[in-house]
Amino acid sequence: MSLPFDGAISQFYNKQAPKDIRDRIAAADKNDILDPSFPFRERLPRKDYEKNYKILQVELVKLQAHVKATGQRIAIVFEGRDAAGKGGTIKRFRENLNPRGARVVALSKPSETERSQWYFQRYIAHLPAAGEITFFDRSWYNRGVVEHVFGFCTPNEREQFFRQVQSVEHTLAEDGIHLVKLWLNVGRAEQLRRFLERESDPLKQWKLSSIDVKGLEEWQAYTTAIEETLTRSHSPIAPWTIVRSDDKRRARLAAIRHVLRNLEYKNKDHKALKENDDLICGGPELWHA
């Protein structure tokens, strides 16, 4: 499969990536965690992961049954850097759910008509109806980070977004929508390792985009934009939860567990829902960990 940016990830790795990042990737085994600040040195063993995963899947099925029976509306926003694990985590949420009541919203770039609309308009059209759970694979927070970093919006448009976003989310809550906001945070070395794997795997190359390639050089710009976005859009009614995702297994369990612990549903097994590790899953202060 030929892509217009074939080899661009490898070229960045060989010529532009910081030496300490290259050294960590080159020296690591498959199960090693690359970020020295991550609280674990190796991935969660598969046996432990699968045991906990099965328990949480049963709870997710209970949750969906309750949502359908009661007509609740749940919207779960997944944000994070490229290759942070958003799509994979959403896939694990939905694996055993009825797809008719568990939709994924992953919007492409806006059309000319959509660009002329109120910014939030096209996202609001995809909010859940009664009995539905909607998973946003990226969301209105594109304006706070990606659009800002690459100049796809003006500074005034971004400021207007920040002035409005809390009011919009508070309105959703007042209308009865349960809004959960998850920010998956991945380290720079792990992100680059995942990109290299995608570049070399014909079955995963579709996950790469030209924005991914350009974004490799914008790590610090992303960092600054993310920090500002988390600060300016975190509120008691619509708080952010950070999930450190250098270990995909721990991140997936933590994200699912967080949602289940914070929503009420019939026959909930509280004993099965262990406390999340606050070194892996927590408030915006975890972004700086």
PDB file of C-alpha atoms in Angstrom, residues 15-208:
ATOM      1  CA  LYS A  15      16.970  12.409  11.883  1.00  0.00           C
ATOM      2  CA  GLN A  16      14.792  14.573  14.120  1.00  0.00           C
ATOM      3  CA  ALA A  17      13.671  12.686  17.205  1.00  0.00           C
ATOM      4  CA  PRO A  18      15.555  13.614  20.397  1.00  0.00           C
ATOM      5  CA  LYS A  19      18.399  11.218  21.117  1.00  0.00           C
ATOM      6  CA  ASP A  20      16.987  10.095  24.475  1.00  0.00           C
ATOM      7  CA  ILE A  21      13.718   9.148  22.742  1.00  0.00           C
ATOM      8  CA  ARG A  22      15.544   7.142  20.085  1.00  0.00           C
ATOM      9  CA  ASP A  23      17.696   5.435  22.708  1.00  0.00           C
ATOM     10  CA  ARG A  24      14.682   4.389  24.782  1.00  0.00           C
ATOM     11  CA  ILE A  25      12.876   2.929  21.788  1.00  0.00           C
ATOM     12  CA  ALA A  26      15.968   1.122  20.510  1.00  0.00           C
ATOM     13  CA  ALA A  27      16.771  -0.434  23.897  1.00  0.00           C
ATOM     14  CA  ALA A  28      13.252  -1.476  24.862  1.00  0.00           C
ATOM     15  CA  ASP A  29      11.656  -4.892  24.722  1.00  0.00           C
ATOM     16  CA  LYS A  30       8.058  -5.195  23.536  1.00  0.00           C
ATOM     17  CA  ASN A  31       6.570  -5.109  27.036  1.00  0.00           C
ATOM     18  CA  ASP A  32       8.799  -2.359  28.423  1.00  0.00           C
ATOM     19  CA  ILE A  33       7.294   0.996  29.378  1.00  0.00           C
ATOM     20  CA  LEU A  34       9.316   3.800  27.791  1.00  0.00           C
ATOM     21  CA  ASP A  35       8.300   6.788  29.911  1.00  0.00           C
ATOM     22  CA  PRO A  36      10.543   6.911  33.023  1.00  0.00           C
ATOM     23  CA  SER A  37       7.825   8.785  34.939  1.00  0.00           C
ATOM     24  CA  PHE A  38       5.257   6.032  34.386  1.00  0.00           C
ATOM     25  CA  PRO A  39       4.599   4.200  37.674  1.00  0.00           C
ATOM     26  CA  PHE A  40       5.149   0.729  36.162  1.00  0.00           C
ATOM     27  CA  ARG A  41       8.098  -0.576  34.187  1.00  0.00           C
ATOM     28  CA  GLU A  42       6.268  -3.283  32.234  1.00  0.00           C
ATOM     29  CA  ARG A  43       2.817  -3.779  30.748  1.00  0.00           C
ATOM     30  CA  LEU A  44       0.124  -5.409  32.843  1.00  0.00           C
ATOM     31  CA  PRO A  45       0.422  -9.203  32.319  1.00  0.00           C
ATOM     32  CA  ARG A  46      -2.134 -10.499  29.819  1.00  0.00           C
ATOM     33  CA  LYS A  47      -3.621 -12.952  32.331  1.00  0.00           C
ATOM     34  CA  ASP A  48      -4.379 -10.170  34.822  1.00  0.00           C
ATOM     35  CA  TYR A  49      -5.714  -7.963  32.056  1.00  0.00           C
ATOM     36  CA  GLU A  50      -8.082 -10.569  30.632  1.00  0.00           C
ATOM     37  CA  LYS A  51      -9.421 -11.516  34.072  1.00  0.00           C
ATOM     38  CA  ASN A  52     -10.344  -7.922  34.912  1.00  0.00           C
ATOM     39  CA  TYR A  53     -11.480  -7.179  31.375  1.00  0.00           C
ATOM     40  CA  LYS A  54     -14.074  -9.957  31.425  1.00  0.00           C
ATOM     41  CA  ILE A  55     -15.529  -8.706  34.711  1.00  0.00           C
ATOM     42  CA  LEU A  56     -15.825  -5.166  33.368  1.00  0.00           C
ATOM     43  CA  GLN A  57     -17.457  -6.358  30.143  1.00  0.00           C
ATOM     44  CA  VAL A  58     -20.262  -7.927  32.158  1.00  0.00           C
ATOM     45  CA  GLU A  59     -20.768  -4.623  33.970  1.00  0.00           C
ATOM     46  CA  LEU A  60     -20.848  -2.711  30.673  1.00  0.00           C
ATOM     47  CA  VAL A  61     -23.624  -4.967  29.394  1.00  0.00           C
ATOM     48  CA  LYS A  62     -25.570  -4.277  32.593  1.00  0.00           C
ATOM     49  CA  LEU A  63     -25.026  -0.560  32.106  1.00  0.00           C
ATOM     50  CA  GLN A  64     -26.350  -0.606  28.547  1.00  0.00           C
ATOM     51  CA  ALA A  65     -29.416  -2.600  29.565  1.00  0.00           C
ATOM     52  CA  HIS A  66     -30.158  -0.047  32.289  1.00  0.00           C
ATOM     53  CA  VAL A  67     -29.608   2.891  29.932  1.00  0.00           C
ATOM     54  CA  LYS A  68     -32.023   1.397  27.412  1.00  0.00           C
ATOM     55  CA  ALA A  69     -34.644   0.544  30.044  1.00  0.00           C
ATOM     56  CA  THR A  70     -34.555   3.980  31.665  1.00  0.00           C
ATOM     57  CA  GLY A  71     -34.043   6.111  28.558  1.00  0.00           C
ATOM     58  CA  GLN A  72     -30.846   7.666  29.857  1.00  0.00           C
ATOM     59  CA  ARG A  73     -28.427   9.475  27.531  1.00  0.00           C
ATOM     60  CA  ILE A  74     -24.673   9.052  27.946  1.00  0.00           C
ATOM     61  CA  ALA A  75     -21.976  10.838  25.939  1.00  0.00           C
ATOM     62  CA  ILE A  76     -18.357   9.816  26.471  1.00  0.00           C
ATOM     63  CA  VAL A  77     -15.675  12.066  24.983  1.00  0.00           C
ATOM     64  CA  PHE A  78     -12.271  10.551  24.198  1.00  0.00           C
ATOM     65  CA  GLU A  79      -9.454  13.014  23.632  1.00  0.00           C
ATOM     66  CA  GLY A  80      -5.679  12.722  23.590  1.00  0.00           C
ATOM     67  CA  ARG A  81      -2.641  12.953  21.381  1.00  0.00           C
ATOM     68  CA  ASP A  82      -2.439  10.890  18.207  1.00  0.00           C
ATOM     69  CA  ALA A  83      -1.742   7.210  19.039  1.00  0.00           C
ATOM     70  CA  ALA A  84      -2.814   7.681  22.660  1.00  0.00           C
ATOM     71  CA  GLY A  85      -5.200   4.725  22.302  1.00  0.00           C
ATOM     72  CA  LYS A  86      -8.581   6.418  21.870  1.00  0.00           C
ATOM     73  CA  GLY A  87      -9.886   4.154  19.117  1.00  0.00           C
ATOM     74  CA  GLY A  88      -8.662   0.980  20.781  1.00  0.00           C
ATOM     75  CA  THR A  89     -10.219   1.937  24.095  1.00  0.00           C
ATOM     76  CA  ILE A  90     -13.564   2.737  22.449  1.00  0.00           C
ATOM     77  CA  LYS A  91     -13.418  -0.636  20.701  1.00  0.00           C
ATOM     78  CA  ARG A  92     -13.064  -2.365  24.087  1.00  0.00           C
ATOM     79  CA  PHE A  93     -15.988  -0.415  25.505  1.00  0.00           C
ATOM     80  CA  ARG A  94     -18.239  -1.536  22.639  1.00  0.00           C
ATOM     81  CA  GLU A  95     -17.038  -5.094  22.132  1.00  0.00           C
ATOM     82  CA  ASN A  96     -20.042  -6.750  23.789  1.00  0.00           C
ATOM     83  CA  LEU A  97     -22.579  -3.933  23.536  1.00  0.00           C
ATOM     84  CA  ASN A  98     -25.502  -3.785  21.141  1.00  0.00           C
ATOM     85  CA  PRO A  99     -24.208  -1.462  18.382  1.00  0.00           C
ATOM     86  CA  ARG A 100     -27.687  -0.031  17.813  1.00  0.00           C
ATOM     87  CA  GLY A 101     -27.477   1.654  21.194  1.00  0.00           C
ATOM     88  CA  ALA A 102     -23.723   2.309  21.373  1.00  0.00           C
ATOM     89  CA  ARG A 103     -22.635   4.600  18.543  1.00  0.00           C
ATOM     90  CA  VAL A 104     -19.194   5.929  17.673  1.00  0.00           C
ATOM     91  CA  VAL A 105     -18.894   9.492  16.396  1.00  0.00           C
ATOM     92  CA  ALA A 106     -15.611  10.147  14.564  1.00  0.00           C
ATOM     93  CA  LEU A 107     -16.165  13.184  12.382  1.00  0.00           C
ATOM     94  CA  SER A 108     -13.956  14.095   9.439  1.00  0.00           C
ATOM     95  CA  LYS A 109     -12.901  17.671   8.718  1.00  0.00           C
ATOM     96  CA  PRO A 110     -15.864  20.034   8.404  1.00  0.00           C
ATOM     97  CA  SER A 111     -17.446  20.830   5.058  1.00  0.00           C
ATOM     98  CA  GLU A 112     -17.770  24.382   3.762  1.00  0.00           C
ATOM     99  CA  THR A 113     -21.357  24.465   5.026  1.00  0.00           C
ATOM    100  CA  GLU A 114     -20.314  23.219   8.462  1.00  0.00           C
ATOM    101  CA  ARG A 115     -17.556  25.830   8.649  1.00  0.00           C
ATOM    102  CA  SER A 116     -20.222  28.523   8.301  1.00  0.00           C
ATOM    103  CA  GLN A 117     -22.302  27.104  11.173  1.00  0.00           C
ATOM    104  CA  TRP A 118     -22.018  27.681  14.896  1.00  0.00           C
ATOM    105  CA  TYR A 119     -18.959  25.639  15.881  1.00  0.00           C
ATOM    106  CA  PHE A 120     -20.772  23.232  18.219  1.00  0.00           C
ATOM    107  CA  GLN A 121     -23.648  22.625  15.796  1.00  0.00           C
ATOM    108  CA  ARG A 122     -22.351  19.549  13.998  1.00  0.00           C
ATOM    109  CA  TYR A 123     -21.390  17.855  17.266  1.00  0.00           C
ATOM    110  CA  ILE A 124     -24.749  18.513  18.896  1.00  0.00           C
ATOM    111  CA  ALA A 125     -26.400  16.696  15.991  1.00  0.00           C
ATOM    112  CA  HIS A 126     -24.649  13.499  17.154  1.00  0.00           C
ATOM    113  CA  LEU A 127     -25.541  13.613  20.837  1.00  0.00           C
ATOM    114  CA  PRO A 128     -27.313  10.517  22.202  1.00  0.00           C
ATOM    115  CA  ALA A 129     -31.058  10.022  22.096  1.00  0.00           C
ATOM    116  CA  ALA A 130     -32.942   8.235  24.884  1.00  0.00           C
ATOM    117  CA  GLY A 131     -31.422   4.833  25.647  1.00  0.00           C
ATOM    118  CA  GLU A 132     -28.168   5.515  23.787  1.00  0.00           C
ATOM    119  CA  ILE A 133     -24.473   5.684  24.651  1.00  0.00           C
ATOM    120  CA  THR A 134     -22.418   7.794  22.243  1.00  0.00           C
ATOM    121  CA  PHE A 135     -18.631   7.545  22.062  1.00  0.00           C
ATOM    122  CA  PHE A 136     -16.899  10.606  20.611  1.00  0.00           C
ATOM    123  CA  ASP A 137     -13.546   9.661  19.044  1.00  0.00           C
ATOM    124  CA  ARG A 138     -12.317  13.253  19.226  1.00  0.00           C
ATOM    125  CA  SER A 139     -14.852  15.979  19.747  1.00  0.00           C
ATOM    126  CA  TRP A 140     -15.432  19.714  19.918  1.00  0.00           C
ATOM    127  CA  TYR A 141     -12.074  19.880  21.702  1.00  0.00           C
ATOM    128  CA  ASN A 142     -10.387  19.783  18.285  1.00  0.00           C
ATOM    129  CA  ARG A 143     -10.655  23.548  18.403  1.00  0.00           C
ATOM    130  CA  GLY A 144      -8.694  23.785  21.621  1.00  0.00           C
ATOM    131  CA  VAL A 145      -5.751  21.720  20.379  1.00  0.00           C
ATOM    132  CA  VAL A 146      -5.450  20.366  16.812  1.00  0.00           C
ATOM    133  CA  GLU A 147      -7.078  23.290  15.016  1.00  0.00           C
ATOM    134  CA  HIS A 148      -5.046  25.717  17.089  1.00  0.00           C
ATOM    135  CA  VAL A 149      -1.690  23.991  16.580  1.00  0.00           C
ATOM    136  CA  PHE A 150      -2.094  23.790  12.803  1.00  0.00           C
ATOM    137  CA  GLY A 151      -3.764  27.145  12.281  1.00  0.00           C
ATOM    138  CA  PHE A 152      -7.123  25.716  11.202  1.00  0.00           C
ATOM    139  CA  CYS A 153      -8.910  28.285  13.358  1.00  0.00           C
ATOM    140  CA  THR A 154      -8.186  31.889  14.256  1.00  0.00           C
ATOM    141  CA  PRO A 155      -7.191  32.979  17.775  1.00  0.00           C
ATOM    142  CA  ASN A 156     -10.567  34.729  18.068  1.00  0.00           C
ATOM    143  CA  GLU A 157     -12.444  31.559  17.098  1.00  0.00           C
ATOM    144  CA  ARG A 158     -10.527  29.610  19.727  1.00  0.00           C
ATOM    145  CA  GLU A 159     -11.242  32.230  22.389  1.00  0.00           C
ATOM    146  CA  GLN A 160     -14.927  32.097  21.520  1.00  0.00           C
ATOM    147  CA  PHE A 161     -14.796  28.319  21.920  1.00  0.00           C
ATOM    148  CA  PHE A 162     -13.364  28.639  25.423  1.00  0.00           C
ATOM    149  CA  ARG A 163     -15.945  31.267  26.360  1.00  0.00           C
ATOM    150  CA  GLN A 164     -18.777  28.973  25.290  1.00  0.00           C
ATOM    151  CA  VAL A 165     -17.656  25.413  26.033  1.00  0.00           C
ATOM    152  CA  GLN A 166     -18.488  25.287  29.737  1.00  0.00           C
ATOM    153  CA  SER A 167     -21.922  26.794  29.135  1.00  0.00           C
ATOM    154  CA  VAL A 168     -22.606  24.266  26.387  1.00  0.00           C
ATOM    155  CA  GLU A 169     -21.555  21.345  28.575  1.00  0.00           C
ATOM    156  CA  HIS A 170     -23.529  22.660  31.548  1.00  0.00           C
ATOM    157  CA  THR A 171     -26.580  22.888  29.277  1.00  0.00           C
ATOM    158  CA  LEU A 172     -26.132  19.259  28.267  1.00  0.00           C
ATOM    159  CA  ALA A 173     -25.972  18.263  31.926  1.00  0.00           C
ATOM    160  CA  GLU A 174     -29.069  20.316  32.775  1.00  0.00           C
ATOM    161  CA  ASP A 175     -30.917  18.544  29.972  1.00  0.00           C
ATOM    162  CA  GLY A 176     -30.083  15.182  31.525  1.00  0.00           C
ATOM    163  CA  ILE A 177     -27.164  14.017  29.384  1.00  0.00           C
ATOM    164  CA  HIS A 178     -24.435  12.246  31.341  1.00  0.00           C
ATOM    165  CA  LEU A 179     -21.208  13.680  29.906  1.00  0.00           C
ATOM    166  CA  VAL A 180     -17.919  11.892  30.647  1.00  0.00           C
ATOM    167  CA  LYS A 181     -14.674  13.465  29.407  1.00  0.00           C
ATOM    168  CA  LEU A 182     -11.567  11.261  29.177  1.00  0.00           C
ATOM    169  CA  TRP A 183      -8.138  12.545  28.125  1.00  0.00           C
ATOM    170  CA  LEU A 184      -5.707   9.751  27.253  1.00  0.00           C
ATOM    171  CA  ASN A 185      -2.145  10.880  27.858  1.00  0.00           C
ATOM    172  CA  VAL A 186       0.755   9.077  26.164  1.00  0.00           C
ATOM    173  CA  GLY A 187       4.479   9.767  26.471  1.00  0.00           C
ATOM    174  CA  ARG A 188       6.527  10.974  23.515  1.00  0.00           C
ATOM    175  CA  ALA A 189       8.638   7.839  23.145  1.00  0.00           C
ATOM    176  CA  GLU A 190       5.610   5.536  23.278  1.00  0.00           C
ATOM    177  CA  GLN A 191       3.737   7.655  20.746  1.00  0.00           C
ATOM    178  CA  LEU A 192       6.647   7.449  18.317  1.00  0.00           C
ATOM    179  CA  ARG A 193       7.025   3.692  18.861  1.00  0.00           C
ATOM    180  CA  ARG A 194       3.328   3.210  18.008  1.00  0.00           C
ATOM    181  CA  PHE A 195       3.683   5.348  14.897  1.00  0.00           C
ATOM    182  CA  LEU A 196       6.664   3.271  13.762  1.00  0.00           C
ATOM    183  CA  GLU A 197       4.610   0.097  14.243  1.00  0.00           C
ATOM    184  CA  ARG A 198       1.765   1.535  12.189  1.00  0.00           C
ATOM    185  CA  GLU A 199       4.099   2.617   9.415  1.00  0.00           C
ATOM    186  CA  SER A 200       5.521  -0.886   9.065  1.00  0.00           C
ATOM    187  CA  ASP A 201       2.203  -2.766   9.324  1.00  0.00           C
ATOM    188  CA  PRO A 202       0.032  -2.751   6.146  1.00  0.00           C
ATOM    189  CA  LEU A 203      -3.023  -3.515   8.275  1.00  0.00           C
ATOM    190  CA  LYS A 204      -2.492  -0.435  10.450  1.00  0.00           C
ATOM    191  CA  GLN A 205      -1.224   2.130   7.957  1.00  0.00           C
ATOM    192  CA  TRP A 206      -4.754   3.489   7.514  1.00  0.00           C
ATOM    193  CA  LYS A 207      -4.463   4.841  11.068  1.00  0.00           C
ATOM    194  CA  LEU A 208      -1.766   7.284   9.952  1.00  0.00           C
TER     195      LEU A 208
END
